[in-house]
């Protein structure tokens, strides 16, 4: 699947769930050992995280990975 | 500013110093090869080479210092977005190299030996080496700065 197609299909609620937990991007980034920019690019759908990072984010935010990431239209 | 942000800013500065330093250092040597008998060109080439070599030395020292400071944050500094940017930069460097070689090959084929002068292999290889080193560094710098 082309990357652009994957980017348009994959959506996330990272910003919303992060805000619910009162985490800043920097705080969440520190929890999952990435840079703030990585969190920012994931939130803005610029960068598609790996399964490992998606699972780490879900664990850090105490949600299931399907709540965090979902396919467009599902 | 958090340590990680300081380190990211320092890495970007180092990348820029490395790209500029290498271009000036090797560009000066290349200029000297282009005009071996011209005194003015020789003076400019010498100034460029010395300035570039000084910058490259500063980069090397800075890189060692940076590596020591970066140890506690190495995982975050080398996260998957950075690895992706690095892979993209190498791909862009390869494309630039392939483009330059194709251009030279195309010119030599289309124009023939009469209108396209025979080029010194040493000069061309030196130019391609500069491109191969500097292009990925600048691409990585640009990718690291974008989407910040």
PDB file of C-alpha atoms in Angstrom:
ATOM      1  CA  UNK A   1       0.000   0.000   0.000  1.00  0.00           C
ATOM      2  CA  UNK A   2       1.478   3.415  -0.921  1.00  0.00           C
ATOM      3  CA  UNK A   3       2.491   5.508   2.086  1.00  0.00           C
ATOM      4  CA  UNK A   4       0.181   8.423   1.222  1.00  0.00           C
ATOM      5  CA  UNK A   5      -2.772   6.058   0.977  1.00  0.00           C
ATOM      6  CA  UNK A   6      -1.882   4.559   4.358  1.00  0.00           C
ATOM      7  CA  UNK A   7      -1.590   8.061   5.844  1.00  0.00           C
ATOM      8  CA  UNK A   8      -5.034   9.032   4.547  1.00  0.00           C
ATOM      9  CA  UNK A   9      -6.551   5.777   5.841  1.00  0.00           C
ATOM     10  CA  UNK A  10      -4.999   5.714   9.298  1.00  0.00           C
ATOM     11  CA  UNK A  11      -6.405   8.156  11.828  1.00  0.00           C
ATOM     12  CA  UNK A  12      -5.653   8.635  15.500  1.00  0.00           C
ATOM     13  CA  UNK A  13      -7.073  10.176  18.658  1.00  0.00           C
ATOM     14  CA  UNK A  14      -3.663  10.738  20.202  1.00  0.00           C
ATOM     15  CA  UNK A  15      -4.084  14.479  20.741  1.00  0.00           C
ATOM     16  CA  UNK A  16      -7.508  14.063  22.297  1.00  0.00           C
ATOM     17  CA  UNK A  17      -6.487  11.195  24.616  1.00  0.00           C
ATOM     18  CA  UNK A  18      -3.214  12.911  25.544  1.00  0.00           C
ATOM     19  CA  UNK A  19      -5.133  16.056  26.473  1.00  0.00           C
ATOM     20  CA  UNK A  20      -7.521  13.946  28.577  1.00  0.00           C
ATOM     21  CA  UNK A  21      -4.518  12.728  30.573  1.00  0.00           C
ATOM     22  CA  UNK A  22      -3.141  16.287  30.860  1.00  0.00           C
ATOM     23  CA  UNK A  23       0.121  15.278  29.238  1.00  0.00           C
ATOM     24  CA  UNK A  24       2.117  17.682  27.137  1.00  0.00           C
ATOM     25  CA  UNK A  25       3.720  16.340  23.960  1.00  0.00           C
ATOM     26  CA  UNK A  26       7.111  16.488  25.695  1.00  0.00           C
ATOM     27  CA  UNK A  27       5.850  14.505  28.709  1.00  0.00           C
ATOM     28  CA  UNK A  28       4.340  11.807  26.531  1.00  0.00           C
ATOM     29  CA  UNK A  29       7.486  11.712  24.391  1.00  0.00           C
ATOM     30  CA  UNK A  30       9.619  11.160  27.506  1.00  0.00           C
ATOM     31  CA  UNK A  31       7.323   8.315  28.629  1.00  0.00           C
ATOM     32  CA  UNK A  32       7.806   6.408  25.365  1.00  0.00           C
ATOM     33  CA  UNK A  33      11.430   7.472  24.732  1.00  0.00           C
ATOM     34  CA  UNK A  34      10.913   9.458  21.552  1.00  0.00           C
ATOM     35  CA  UNK A  35      11.260  13.142  20.715  1.00  0.00           C
ATOM     36  CA  UNK A  36       8.450  15.659  21.041  1.00  0.00           C
ATOM     37  CA  UNK A  37       8.568  16.052  17.269  1.00  0.00           C
ATOM     38  CA  UNK A  38       7.728  12.378  16.784  1.00  0.00           C
ATOM     39  CA  UNK A  39       4.580  12.784  18.919  1.00  0.00           C
ATOM     40  CA  UNK A  40       3.706  15.935  16.987  1.00  0.00           C
ATOM     41  CA  UNK A  41       4.107  14.245  13.586  1.00  0.00           C
ATOM     42  CA  UNK A  42       2.047  11.240  14.719  1.00  0.00           C
ATOM     43  CA  UNK A  43      -0.737  13.525  15.998  1.00  0.00           C
ATOM     44  CA  UNK A  44      -0.767  15.428  12.718  1.00  0.00           C
ATOM     45  CA  UNK A  45      -0.820  12.211  10.681  1.00  0.00           C
ATOM     46  CA  UNK A  46       2.503  13.077   9.050  1.00  0.00           C
ATOM     47  CA  UNK A  47       4.313  10.040  10.417  1.00  0.00           C
ATOM     48  CA  UNK A  48       2.888   6.556  10.829  1.00  0.00           C
ATOM     49  CA  UNK A  49       4.356   4.975  13.962  1.00  0.00           C
ATOM     50  CA  UNK A  50       5.529   1.377  14.080  1.00  0.00           C
ATOM     51  CA  UNK A  51       3.450  -1.238  15.897  1.00  0.00           C
ATOM     52  CA  UNK A  52       5.924  -1.112  18.785  1.00  0.00           C
ATOM     53  CA  UNK A  53       5.540   2.652  19.199  1.00  0.00           C
ATOM     54  CA  UNK A  54       1.746   2.425  18.812  1.00  0.00           C
ATOM     55  CA  UNK A  55       1.646  -0.158  21.612  1.00  0.00           C
ATOM     56  CA  UNK A  56       3.957   1.920  23.795  1.00  0.00           C
ATOM     57  CA  UNK A  57       1.734   4.971  23.296  1.00  0.00           C
ATOM     58  CA  UNK A  58      -1.377   2.972  24.126  1.00  0.00           C
ATOM     59  CA  UNK A  59       0.278   1.632  27.289  1.00  0.00           C
ATOM     60  CA  UNK A  60       1.482   5.097  28.335  1.00  0.00           C
ATOM     61  CA  UNK A  61      -2.025   6.488  27.889  1.00  0.00           C
ATOM     62  CA  UNK A  62      -3.679   3.435  29.433  1.00  0.00           C
ATOM     63  CA  UNK A  63      -5.954   2.754  26.470  1.00  0.00           C
ATOM     64  CA  UNK A  64      -6.242  -0.016  23.912  1.00  0.00           C
ATOM     65  CA  UNK A  65      -4.319   0.550  20.712  1.00  0.00           C
ATOM     66  CA  UNK A  66      -7.571   0.400  18.682  1.00  0.00           C
ATOM     67  CA  UNK A  67      -8.875   3.389  20.652  1.00  0.00           C
ATOM     68  CA  UNK A  68      -5.780   5.343  19.740  1.00  0.00           C
ATOM     69  CA  UNK A  69      -5.498   4.339  16.088  1.00  0.00           C
ATOM     70  CA  UNK A  70      -8.296   3.453  13.703  1.00  0.00           C
ATOM     71  CA  UNK A  71      -8.882   3.156   9.996  1.00  0.00           C
ATOM     72  CA  UNK A  72     -10.773   5.924   8.222  1.00  0.00           C
ATOM     73  CA  UNK A  73     -14.434   4.992   7.864  1.00  0.00           C
ATOM     74  CA  UNK A  74     -14.356   2.275  10.498  1.00  0.00           C
TER      75      UNK A  74
ATOM     76  CA  UNK B   1      14.859  24.048  27.624  1.00  0.00           C
ATOM     77  CA  UNK B   2      14.936  20.290  28.273  1.00  0.00           C
ATOM     78  CA  UNK B   3      18.137  18.331  27.627  1.00  0.00           C
ATOM     79  CA  UNK B   4      16.588  16.502  24.681  1.00  0.00           C
ATOM     80  CA  UNK B   5      15.630  19.797  22.964  1.00  0.00           C
ATOM     81  CA  UNK B   6      19.122  21.189  23.554  1.00  0.00           C
ATOM     82  CA  UNK B   7      20.648  18.044  22.061  1.00  0.00           C
ATOM     83  CA  UNK B   8      18.363  18.171  19.017  1.00  0.00           C
ATOM     84  CA  UNK B   9      19.272  21.824  18.413  1.00  0.00           C
ATOM     85  CA  UNK B  10      22.960  20.988  18.807  1.00  0.00           C
ATOM     86  CA  UNK B  11      22.683  18.074  16.370  1.00  0.00           C
ATOM     87  CA  UNK B  12      21.114  20.373  13.777  1.00  0.00           C
ATOM     88  CA  UNK B  13      23.910  22.892  14.258  1.00  0.00           C
ATOM     89  CA  UNK B  14      26.512  20.135  13.896  1.00  0.00           C
ATOM     90  CA  UNK B  15      24.887  18.876  10.695  1.00  0.00           C
ATOM     91  CA  UNK B  16      25.028  22.347   9.180  1.00  0.00           C
ATOM     92  CA  UNK B  17      28.664  22.845  10.210  1.00  0.00           C
ATOM     93  CA  UNK B  18      29.541  19.423   8.761  1.00  0.00           C
ATOM     94  CA  UNK B  19      27.840  20.133   5.418  1.00  0.00           C
ATOM     95  CA  UNK B  20      29.300  23.630   5.052  1.00  0.00           C
ATOM     96  CA  UNK B  21      32.724  22.587   6.286  1.00  0.00           C
ATOM     97  CA  UNK B  22      33.002  19.593   3.955  1.00  0.00           C
ATOM     98  CA  UNK B  23      31.747  21.604   0.959  1.00  0.00           C
ATOM     99  CA  UNK B  24      34.262  24.404   1.553  1.00  0.00           C
ATOM    100  CA  UNK B  25      37.149  22.087   2.398  1.00  0.00           C
ATOM    101  CA  UNK B  26      36.718  19.759  -0.570  1.00  0.00           C
ATOM    102  CA  UNK B  27      35.322  22.522  -2.830  1.00  0.00           C
ATOM    103  CA  UNK B  28      38.558  24.466  -2.322  1.00  0.00           C
ATOM    104  CA  UNK B  29      40.609  21.453  -3.348  1.00  0.00           C
ATOM    105  CA  UNK B  30      38.330  20.974  -6.354  1.00  0.00           C
ATOM    106  CA  UNK B  31      38.702  24.630  -7.355  1.00  0.00           C
ATOM    107  CA  UNK B  32      42.463  24.221  -7.222  1.00  0.00           C
ATOM    108  CA  UNK B  33      42.184  21.283  -9.623  1.00  0.00           C
ATOM    109  CA  UNK B  34      39.966  23.338 -11.973  1.00  0.00           C
ATOM    110  CA  UNK B  35      42.368  26.268 -12.262  1.00  0.00           C
ATOM    111  CA  UNK B  36      45.810  24.919 -11.387  1.00  0.00           C
ATOM    112  CA  UNK B  37      47.714  27.895 -12.856  1.00  0.00           C
ATOM    113  CA  UNK B  38      45.440  30.806 -11.836  1.00  0.00           C
ATOM    114  CA  UNK B  39      46.882  32.665  -8.813  1.00  0.00           C
ATOM    115  CA  UNK B  40      43.580  34.318  -7.818  1.00  0.00           C
ATOM    116  CA  UNK B  41      41.729  31.001  -7.973  1.00  0.00           C
ATOM    117  CA  UNK B  42      44.552  29.413  -6.004  1.00  0.00           C
ATOM    118  CA  UNK B  43      44.239  32.062  -3.242  1.00  0.00           C
ATOM    119  CA  UNK B  44      40.437  31.638  -3.072  1.00  0.00           C
ATOM    120  CA  UNK B  45      40.818  27.843  -3.071  1.00  0.00           C
ATOM    121  CA  UNK B  46      43.366  28.002  -0.257  1.00  0.00           C
ATOM    122  CA  UNK B  47      41.101  30.244   1.847  1.00  0.00           C
ATOM    123  CA  UNK B  48      38.142  27.942   1.205  1.00  0.00           C
ATOM    124  CA  UNK B  49      40.153  24.818   2.025  1.00  0.00           C
ATOM    125  CA  UNK B  50      41.515  26.232   5.272  1.00  0.00           C
ATOM    126  CA  UNK B  51      38.153  27.610   6.410  1.00  0.00           C
ATOM    127  CA  UNK B  52      36.417  24.358   5.492  1.00  0.00           C
ATOM    128  CA  UNK B  53      39.057  22.193   7.159  1.00  0.00           C
ATOM    129  CA  UNK B  54      38.763  24.314  10.309  1.00  0.00           C
ATOM    130  CA  UNK B  55      34.967  23.905  10.251  1.00  0.00           C
ATOM    131  CA  UNK B  56      35.307  20.148   9.703  1.00  0.00           C
ATOM    132  CA  UNK B  57      37.706  19.925  12.649  1.00  0.00           C
ATOM    133  CA  UNK B  58      35.226  21.936  14.764  1.00  0.00           C
ATOM    134  CA  UNK B  59      32.492  19.520  13.688  1.00  0.00           C
ATOM    135  CA  UNK B  60      34.625  16.479  14.627  1.00  0.00           C
ATOM    136  CA  UNK B  61      35.362  17.876  18.101  1.00  0.00           C
ATOM    137  CA  UNK B  62      31.729  18.949  18.501  1.00  0.00           C
ATOM    138  CA  UNK B  63      30.548  15.490  17.448  1.00  0.00           C
ATOM    139  CA  UNK B  64      32.681  13.751  20.093  1.00  0.00           C
ATOM    140  CA  UNK B  65      31.387  16.197  22.721  1.00  0.00           C
ATOM    141  CA  UNK B  66      27.822  15.717  21.515  1.00  0.00           C
ATOM    142  CA  UNK B  67      28.134  11.902  21.626  1.00  0.00           C
ATOM    143  CA  UNK B  68      29.178  12.059  25.282  1.00  0.00           C
ATOM    144  CA  UNK B  69      26.345  14.420  26.216  1.00  0.00           C
ATOM    145  CA  UNK B  70      23.782  12.442  24.210  1.00  0.00           C
ATOM    146  CA  UNK B  71      24.277   9.128  26.030  1.00  0.00           C
ATOM    147  CA  UNK B  72      21.370   9.526  28.513  1.00  0.00           C
ATOM    148  CA  UNK B  73      18.963  10.507  25.712  1.00  0.00           C
ATOM    149  CA  UNK B  74      20.334   8.283  22.951  1.00  0.00           C
ATOM    150  CA  UNK B  75      17.123   6.243  22.604  1.00  0.00           C
ATOM    151  CA  UNK B  76      14.954   9.309  22.067  1.00  0.00           C
ATOM    152  CA  UNK B  77      17.548  10.979  19.838  1.00  0.00           C
ATOM    153  CA  UNK B  78      17.611   7.879  17.683  1.00  0.00           C
ATOM    154  CA  UNK B  79      13.858   7.251  17.664  1.00  0.00           C
ATOM    155  CA  UNK B  80      11.968   5.857  14.720  1.00  0.00           C
ATOM    156  CA  UNK B  81      11.189   9.235  13.131  1.00  0.00           C
ATOM    157  CA  UNK B  82      14.922  10.055  13.180  1.00  0.00           C
ATOM    158  CA  UNK B  83      15.756   6.639  11.712  1.00  0.00           C
ATOM    159  CA  UNK B  84      13.131   7.186   9.024  1.00  0.00           C
ATOM    160  CA  UNK B  85      14.560  10.646   8.239  1.00  0.00           C
ATOM    161  CA  UNK B  86      18.063   9.179   8.056  1.00  0.00           C
ATOM    162  CA  UNK B  87      16.922   6.463   5.634  1.00  0.00           C
ATOM    163  CA  UNK B  88      15.134   9.082   3.504  1.00  0.00           C
ATOM    164  CA  UNK B  89      18.266  11.279   3.471  1.00  0.00           C
ATOM    165  CA  UNK B  90      20.408   8.393   2.234  1.00  0.00           C
ATOM    166  CA  UNK B  91      17.827   7.681  -0.463  1.00  0.00           C
ATOM    167  CA  UNK B  92      17.825  11.355  -1.565  1.00  0.00           C
ATOM    168  CA  UNK B  93      21.636  11.287  -1.613  1.00  0.00           C
ATOM    169  CA  UNK B  94      21.573   8.193  -3.798  1.00  0.00           C
ATOM    170  CA  UNK B  95      19.032   9.832  -6.121  1.00  0.00           C
ATOM    171  CA  UNK B  96      21.169  12.989  -6.384  1.00  0.00           C
ATOM    172  CA  UNK B  97      24.247  10.898  -7.162  1.00  0.00           C
ATOM    173  CA  UNK B  98      22.374   8.864  -9.745  1.00  0.00           C
ATOM    174  CA  UNK B  99      20.958  12.083 -11.243  1.00  0.00           C
ATOM    175  CA  UNK B 100      24.411  13.671 -11.507  1.00  0.00           C
ATOM    176  CA  UNK B 101      25.921  10.550 -13.090  1.00  0.00           C
ATOM    177  CA  UNK B 102      22.981  10.237 -15.493  1.00  0.00           C
ATOM    178  CA  UNK B 103      23.298  13.916 -16.447  1.00  0.00           C
ATOM    179  CA  UNK B 104      27.003  13.536 -17.213  1.00  0.00           C
ATOM    180  CA  UNK B 105      26.390  10.313 -19.102  1.00  0.00           C
ATOM    181  CA  UNK B 106      23.490  11.881 -21.018  1.00  0.00           C
ATOM    182  CA  UNK B 107      25.531  14.955 -21.964  1.00  0.00           C
ATOM    183  CA  UNK B 108      28.444  12.839 -23.154  1.00  0.00           C
ATOM    184  CA  UNK B 109      26.096  10.687 -25.240  1.00  0.00           C
ATOM    185  CA  UNK B 110      23.960  13.461 -26.730  1.00  0.00           C
ATOM    186  CA  UNK B 111      26.637  16.054 -27.324  1.00  0.00           C
ATOM    187  CA  UNK B 112      29.373  13.618 -28.247  1.00  0.00           C
ATOM    188  CA  UNK B 113      33.067  14.110 -27.740  1.00  0.00           C
ATOM    189  CA  UNK B 114      33.317  17.151 -30.007  1.00  0.00           C
ATOM    190  CA  UNK B 115      30.992  19.464 -28.038  1.00  0.00           C
ATOM    191  CA  UNK B 116      31.281  17.829 -24.618  1.00  0.00           C
ATOM    192  CA  UNK B 117      34.878  18.125 -23.483  1.00  0.00           C
ATOM    193  CA  UNK B 118      36.686  15.129 -22.092  1.00  0.00           C
ATOM    194  CA  UNK B 119      36.577  15.539 -18.332  1.00  0.00           C
ATOM    195  CA  UNK B 120      39.250  14.654 -15.875  1.00  0.00           C
ATOM    196  CA  UNK B 121      38.124  11.509 -14.031  1.00  0.00           C
ATOM    197  CA  UNK B 122      39.780  12.688 -10.807  1.00  0.00           C
ATOM    198  CA  UNK B 123      37.842  15.974 -10.965  1.00  0.00           C
ATOM    199  CA  UNK B 124      34.495  14.273 -11.643  1.00  0.00           C
ATOM    200  CA  UNK B 125      34.976  11.647  -8.923  1.00  0.00           C
ATOM    201  CA  UNK B 126      35.909  14.391  -6.447  1.00  0.00           C
ATOM    202  CA  UNK B 127      32.772  16.349  -7.346  1.00  0.00           C
ATOM    203  CA  UNK B 128      30.590  13.279  -7.009  1.00  0.00           C
ATOM    204  CA  UNK B 129      32.172  12.482  -3.646  1.00  0.00           C
ATOM    205  CA  UNK B 130      31.264  15.965  -2.352  1.00  0.00           C
ATOM    206  CA  UNK B 131      27.705  15.496  -3.607  1.00  0.00           C
ATOM    207  CA  UNK B 132      27.459  12.020  -2.040  1.00  0.00           C
ATOM    208  CA  UNK B 133      28.578  13.304   1.361  1.00  0.00           C
ATOM    209  CA  UNK B 134      26.857  16.688   1.495  1.00  0.00           C
ATOM    210  CA  UNK B 135      23.461  15.835  -0.034  1.00  0.00           C
ATOM    211  CA  UNK B 136      22.393  13.282   2.645  1.00  0.00           C
ATOM    212  CA  UNK B 137      23.646  15.562   5.441  1.00  0.00           C
ATOM    213  CA  UNK B 138      21.654  18.531   4.128  1.00  0.00           C
ATOM    214  CA  UNK B 139      18.586  16.359   3.498  1.00  0.00           C
ATOM    215  CA  UNK B 140      18.747  15.028   7.049  1.00  0.00           C
ATOM    216  CA  UNK B 141      19.122  18.592   8.372  1.00  0.00           C
ATOM    217  CA  UNK B 142      16.112  19.721   6.334  1.00  0.00           C
ATOM    218  CA  UNK B 143      13.960  16.727   7.377  1.00  0.00           C
ATOM    219  CA  UNK B 144      14.874  17.207  11.036  1.00  0.00           C
ATOM    220  CA  UNK B 145      13.873  20.863  10.843  1.00  0.00           C
ATOM    221  CA  UNK B 146      10.594  20.288   9.025  1.00  0.00           C
ATOM    222  CA  UNK B 147       7.421  19.241  10.848  1.00  0.00           C
ATOM    223  CA  UNK B 148       8.935  20.447  14.115  1.00  0.00           C
TER     224      UNK B 148
END
